[in-house]
mmCIF file of C-alpha atoms in Angstrom:
data_model
loop_
_atom_site.group_PDB
_atom_site.id
_atom_site.type_symbol
_atom_site.label_atom_id
_atom_site.label_comp_id
_atom_site.label_asym_id
_atom_site.label_seq_id
_atom_site.Cartn_x
_atom_site.Cartn_y
_atom_site.Cartn_z
ATOM 1 C CA UNK T 1 84.952 87.995 113.699
ATOM 2 C CA UNK T 2 87.567 89.532 112.251
ATOM 3 C CA UNK T 3 89.670 87.624 109.352
ATOM 4 C CA UNK T 4 93.121 86.834 109.971
ATOM 5 C CA UNK T 5 95.957 88.462 108.251
ATOM 6 C CA UNK T 6 99.662 87.536 108.647
ATOM 7 C CA UNK T 7 101.113 90.149 106.580
ATOM 8 C CA UNK T 8 99.217 94.203 106.022
ATOM 9 C CA UNK T 9 96.072 93.545 103.959
ATOM 10 C CA UNK T 10 96.127 94.769 100.675
ATOM 11 C CA UNK T 11 94.968 98.676 101.386
ATOM 12 C CA UNK T 12 95.492 101.703 99.028
ATOM 13 C CA UNK T 13 95.460 105.140 99.576
ATOM 14 C CA UNK T 14 93.392 107.526 97.300
ATOM 15 C CA UNK T 15 95.179 110.862 97.670
ATOM 16 C CA UNK T 16 92.552 113.812 96.863
ATOM 17 C CA UNK T 17 94.708 116.867 94.946
ATOM 18 C CA UNK T 18 92.321 117.803 92.865
ATOM 19 C CA UNK T 19 90.290 121.145 94.509
ATOM 20 C CA UNK T 20 90.375 124.615 93.273
ATOM 21 C CA UNK T 21 92.191 126.263 96.782
ATOM 22 C CA UNK T 22 89.178 128.375 95.849
ATOM 23 C CA UNK T 23 89.900 130.352 99.744
ATOM 24 C CA UNK T 24 93.430 130.787 99.022
ATOM 25 C CA UNK T 25 92.972 134.412 97.271
ATOM 26 C CA UNK T 26 94.565 133.271 93.968
ATOM 27 C CA UNK T 27 97.109 131.308 95.862
ATOM 28 C CA UNK T 28 97.734 127.362 94.934
ATOM 29 C CA UNK T 29 97.315 125.788 98.379
ATOM 30 C CA UNK T 30 99.377 122.847 97.214
ATOM 31 C CA UNK T 31 101.892 124.486 95.701
ATOM 32 C CA UNK T 32 102.953 126.312 98.815
ATOM 33 C CA UNK T 33 106.038 124.954 101.084
ATOM 34 C CA UNK T 34 106.707 123.794 104.086
ATOM 35 C CA UNK T 35 110.448 123.502 104.689
ATOM 36 C CA UNK T 36 111.041 123.913 101.871
ATOM 37 C CA UNK T 37 108.274 120.961 100.234
ATOM 38 C CA UNK T 38 105.440 121.742 98.206
ATOM 39 C CA UNK T 39 102.285 120.417 99.813
ATOM 40 C CA UNK T 40 101.264 117.876 97.091
ATOM 41 C CA UNK T 41 104.833 116.351 97.712
ATOM 42 C CA UNK T 42 104.931 116.062 101.620
ATOM 43 C CA UNK T 43 101.387 114.237 101.270
ATOM 44 C CA UNK T 44 102.442 112.031 98.855
ATOM 45 C CA UNK T 45 105.769 111.013 100.242
ATOM 46 C CA UNK T 46 103.647 110.095 103.363
ATOM 47 C CA UNK T 47 101.695 107.930 101.864
ATOM 48 C CA UNK T 48 103.894 106.100 99.869
ATOM 49 C CA UNK T 49 106.539 105.371 103.225
ATOM 50 C CA UNK T 50 103.061 103.669 104.910
ATOM 51 C CA UNK T 51 102.179 99.879 104.514
ATOM 52 C CA UNK T 52 99.827 100.521 101.950
ATOM 53 C CA UNK T 53 99.980 98.418 98.707
ATOM 54 C CA UNK T 54 99.179 101.587 95.980
ATOM 55 C CA UNK T 55 98.911 105.266 96.046
ATOM 56 C CA UNK T 56 96.546 106.604 93.404
ATOM 57 C CA UNK T 57 96.830 110.661 93.484
ATOM 58 C CA UNK T 58 94.087 112.360 91.840
ATOM 59 C CA UNK T 59 94.859 115.338 90.345
ATOM 60 C CA UNK T 60 92.269 118.271 88.730
ATOM 61 C CA UNK T 61 92.701 122.059 89.005
ATOM 62 C CA UNK T 62 96.652 122.754 88.491
ATOM 63 C CA UNK T 63 97.106 119.501 87.476
ATOM 64 C CA UNK T 64 100.098 120.106 85.040
ATOM 65 C CA UNK T 65 101.759 122.473 88.202
ATOM 66 C CA UNK T 66 101.166 119.534 90.675
ATOM 67 C CA UNK T 67 101.682 116.627 88.537
ATOM 68 C CA UNK T 68 105.287 118.124 88.368
ATOM 69 C CA UNK T 69 105.963 118.643 91.552
ATOM 70 C CA UNK T 70 104.911 114.407 92.527
ATOM 71 C CA UNK T 71 105.994 113.228 89.142
ATOM 72 C CA UNK T 72 109.605 112.079 90.520
ATOM 73 C CA UNK T 73 107.746 109.771 92.701
ATOM 74 C CA UNK T 74 106.611 107.619 90.609
ATOM 75 C CA UNK T 75 103.508 107.398 92.049
ATOM 76 C CA UNK T 76 99.757 106.122 90.209
ATOM 77 C CA UNK T 77 98.086 110.141 89.193
ATOM 78 C CA UNK T 78 94.966 110.251 87.373
ATOM 79 C CA UNK T 79 93.322 113.323 86.132
ATOM 80 C CA UNK T 80 89.764 114.300 87.060
ATOM 81 C CA UNK T 81 88.966 116.779 84.297
ATOM 82 C CA UNK T 82 85.427 117.205 86.408
ATOM 83 C CA UNK T 83 87.073 118.824 89.421
ATOM 84 C CA UNK T 84 84.809 121.522 89.622
ATOM 85 C CA UNK T 85 81.772 119.039 89.938
ATOM 86 C CA UNK T 86 83.618 118.455 94.263
ATOM 87 C CA UNK T 87 85.628 115.776 96.007
ATOM 88 C CA UNK T 88 82.626 112.962 95.119
ATOM 89 C CA UNK T 89 83.742 112.968 91.910
ATOM 90 C CA UNK T 90 87.443 112.623 92.857
ATOM 91 C CA UNK T 91 86.837 109.728 95.193
ATOM 92 C CA UNK T 92 84.660 107.843 92.788
ATOM 93 C CA UNK T 93 87.380 108.450 89.857
ATOM 94 C CA UNK T 94 90.072 107.272 92.204
ATOM 95 C CA UNK T 95 88.914 104.443 93.560
ATOM 96 C CA UNK T 96 87.724 103.263 90.051
ATOM 97 C CA UNK T 97 91.387 103.287 89.447
ATOM 98 C CA UNK T 98 91.910 100.663 91.959
ATOM 99 C CA UNK T 99 93.889 97.331 91.005
ATOM 100 C CA UNK T 100 91.890 94.691 91.545
ATOM 101 C CA UNK T 101 93.903 93.146 94.644
ATOM 102 C CA UNK T 102 92.658 96.248 96.450
ATOM 103 C CA UNK T 103 90.927 94.918 99.764
ATOM 104 C CA UNK T 104 90.587 98.025 101.031
ATOM 105 C CA UNK T 105 91.061 102.632 100.504
ATOM 106 C CA UNK T 106 92.117 105.140 102.219
ATOM 107 C CA UNK T 107 90.276 108.213 100.971
ATOM 108 C CA UNK T 108 92.763 111.157 102.162
ATOM 109 C CA UNK T 109 93.031 114.725 101.952
ATOM 110 C CA UNK T 110 96.058 116.192 100.156
ATOM 111 C CA UNK T 111 96.060 119.631 102.591
ATOM 112 C CA UNK T 112 96.586 117.699 106.085
ATOM 113 C CA UNK T 113 100.326 118.836 106.456
ATOM 114 C CA UNK T 114 100.430 116.583 109.636
ATOM 115 C CA UNK T 115 99.637 113.233 108.561
ATOM 116 C CA UNK T 116 102.198 110.665 108.308
ATOM 117 C CA UNK T 117 103.024 107.535 107.532
ATOM 118 C CA UNK T 118 102.305 105.885 110.791
ATOM 119 C CA UNK T 119 98.861 107.669 110.743
ATOM 120 C CA UNK T 120 98.227 105.375 107.996
ATOM 121 C CA UNK T 121 99.941 102.393 109.436
ATOM 122 C CA UNK T 122 97.271 103.103 112.604
ATOM 123 C CA UNK T 123 94.176 102.990 110.093
ATOM 124 C CA UNK T 124 95.410 99.790 108.069
ATOM 125 C CA UNK T 125 96.241 97.424 111.435
ATOM 126 C CA UNK T 126 92.490 98.695 112.899
ATOM 127 C CA UNK T 127 91.515 97.378 109.684
ATOM 128 C CA UNK T 128 93.045 94.477 109.908
ATOM 129 C CA UNK T 129 91.814 94.026 113.636
ATOM 130 C CA UNK T 130 88.341 94.683 112.924
ATOM 131 C CA UNK T 131 87.868 93.387 109.494
ATOM 132 C CA UNK T 132 86.322 94.155 105.900
ATOM 133 C CA UNK T 133 82.459 95.779 107.304
ATOM 134 C CA UNK T 134 84.449 98.410 109.328
ATOM 135 C CA UNK T 135 84.780 101.900 108.389
ATOM 136 C CA UNK T 136 88.123 103.267 110.105
ATOM 137 C CA UNK T 137 87.848 106.574 110.235
ATOM 138 C CA UNK T 138 90.677 108.808 111.910
ATOM 139 C CA UNK T 139 89.903 111.055 114.992
ATOM 140 C CA UNK T 140 91.765 113.762 116.807
ATOM 141 C CA UNK T 141 93.273 112.716 120.646
ATOM 142 C CA UNK T 142 89.968 114.647 121.938
ATOM 143 C CA UNK T 143 87.696 112.445 120.279
ATOM 144 C CA UNK T 144 86.583 114.501 117.119
ATOM 145 C CA UNK T 145 85.877 112.942 113.700
ATOM 146 C CA UNK T 146 88.623 113.970 110.849
ATOM 147 C CA UNK T 147 90.512 111.933 107.760
ATOM 148 C CA UNK T 148 91.751 109.652 106.441
ATOM 149 C CA UNK T 149 89.374 107.079 106.227
ATOM 150 C CA UNK T 150 89.694 103.396 105.478
ATOM 151 C CA UNK T 151 86.549 101.596 103.859
ATOM 152 C CA UNK T 152 86.367 98.166 103.560
ATOM 153 C CA UNK T 153 86.460 96.719 99.759
ATOM 154 C CA UNK T 154 82.030 96.253 100.310
ATOM 155 C CA UNK T 155 82.244 99.798 100.102
ATOM 156 C CA UNK T 156 83.932 99.868 97.031
ATOM 157 C CA UNK T 157 81.011 100.565 94.546
ATOM 158 C CA UNK T 158 79.364 103.592 96.435
ATOM 159 C CA UNK T 159 82.289 104.851 96.410
ATOM 160 C CA UNK T 160 82.647 104.889 93.148
ATOM 161 C CA UNK T 161 79.400 106.541 92.216
ATOM 162 C CA UNK T 162 79.615 109.198 94.426
ATOM 163 C CA UNK T 163 78.802 112.460 92.236
ATOM 164 C CA UNK T 164 79.065 115.451 94.772
ATOM 165 C CA UNK T 165 80.655 118.096 96.661
ATOM 166 C CA UNK T 166 80.014 116.430 99.964
ATOM 167 C CA UNK T 167 82.713 113.120 99.323
ATOM 168 C CA UNK T 168 82.062 110.242 101.501
ATOM 169 C CA UNK T 169 79.792 111.778 103.807
ATOM 170 C CA UNK T 170 76.675 110.167 102.920
ATOM 171 C CA UNK T 171 78.121 106.586 102.436
ATOM 172 C CA UNK T 172 79.497 107.444 106.531
ATOM 173 C CA UNK T 173 76.048 108.289 107.550
ATOM 174 C CA UNK T 174 74.539 105.181 105.963
ATOM 175 C CA UNK T 175 77.166 102.981 107.920
ATOM 176 C CA UNK T 176 77.323 105.267 110.922
ATOM 177 C CA UNK T 177 76.960 101.479 112.704
ATOM 178 C CA UNK T 178 80.239 100.332 111.525
ATOM 179 C CA UNK T 179 82.655 103.204 111.918
ATOM 180 C CA UNK T 180 85.042 102.417 114.028
ATOM 181 C CA UNK T 181 87.026 105.679 115.487
ATOM 182 C CA UNK T 182 91.210 105.390 115.690
ATOM 183 C CA UNK T 183 92.398 108.385 117.249
ATOM 184 C CA UNK T 184 95.846 109.920 115.577
ATOM 185 C CA UNK T 185 98.151 111.876 117.808
ATOM 186 C CA UNK T 186 96.931 115.812 118.900
ATOM 187 C CA UNK T 187 94.381 117.406 116.275
ATOM 188 C CA UNK T 188 96.576 116.066 112.859
ATOM 189 C CA UNK T 189 93.278 114.249 111.656
ATOM 190 C CA UNK T 190 91.616 117.618 111.328
ATOM 191 C CA UNK T 191 94.199 120.074 110.577
ATOM 192 C CA UNK T 192 94.121 121.385 106.950
ATOM 193 C CA UNK T 193 95.441 124.208 105.110
ATOM 194 C CA UNK T 194 92.829 125.874 103.274
ATOM 195 C CA UNK T 195 93.000 129.738 104.175
ATOM 196 C CA UNK T 196 96.064 131.919 104.097
ATOM 197 C CA UNK T 197 95.068 132.447 107.878
ATOM 198 C CA UNK T 198 95.498 128.643 107.894
ATOM 199 C CA UNK T 199 98.846 128.902 106.525
ATOM 200 C CA UNK T 200 100.107 131.813 109.143
ATOM 201 C CA UNK T 201 98.655 130.077 111.990
ATOM 202 C CA UNK T 202 100.390 126.386 110.800
ATOM 203 C CA UNK T 203 103.860 128.630 110.048
ATOM 204 C CA UNK T 204 104.029 131.094 113.090
ATOM 205 C CA UNK T 205 106.812 129.990 115.177
ATOM 206 C CA UNK T 206 106.244 128.259 118.595
#
């Protein structure tokens, strides 16, 4: 039986913003703008507007430029010097930076432009309803698994040991029976901007 929380449980968000934008032909995707706002600023602002108790942004490649975009928000920033080792290392870095009160953590990607505060809140509400043993994974309205993903505290040890470019995929695989999928509106759980073509399609007039 899931524990009852009178208020939203103490959930943190780790926002991964350390990657090299290797498919962007020399551009930094997190510094490109949507409606006059850098993508990293857009993603960080959405996380901060949610019911999460703490937000940690993990930087790596181009850390000084990305930091300059989000520093005015006062968000906690950690730098992964080994960012080139892959996403797993950044997840571990972020999880180890959480305060001791966190009951769960949402692992989120900074290159997903359509994730909103209410999407984080939907995952947090599902965690509240289903309990800390479950893993809450966002999916699209047509049931394709995506991001973000919320892990309860019991998974922190595994997340903090990650070191490869597969991210948290192995933790999900090992605990497949614990995963609860939560639909977000449209395809936002899988919309990311990895290439110039992705950007052109996303910013094309409707």
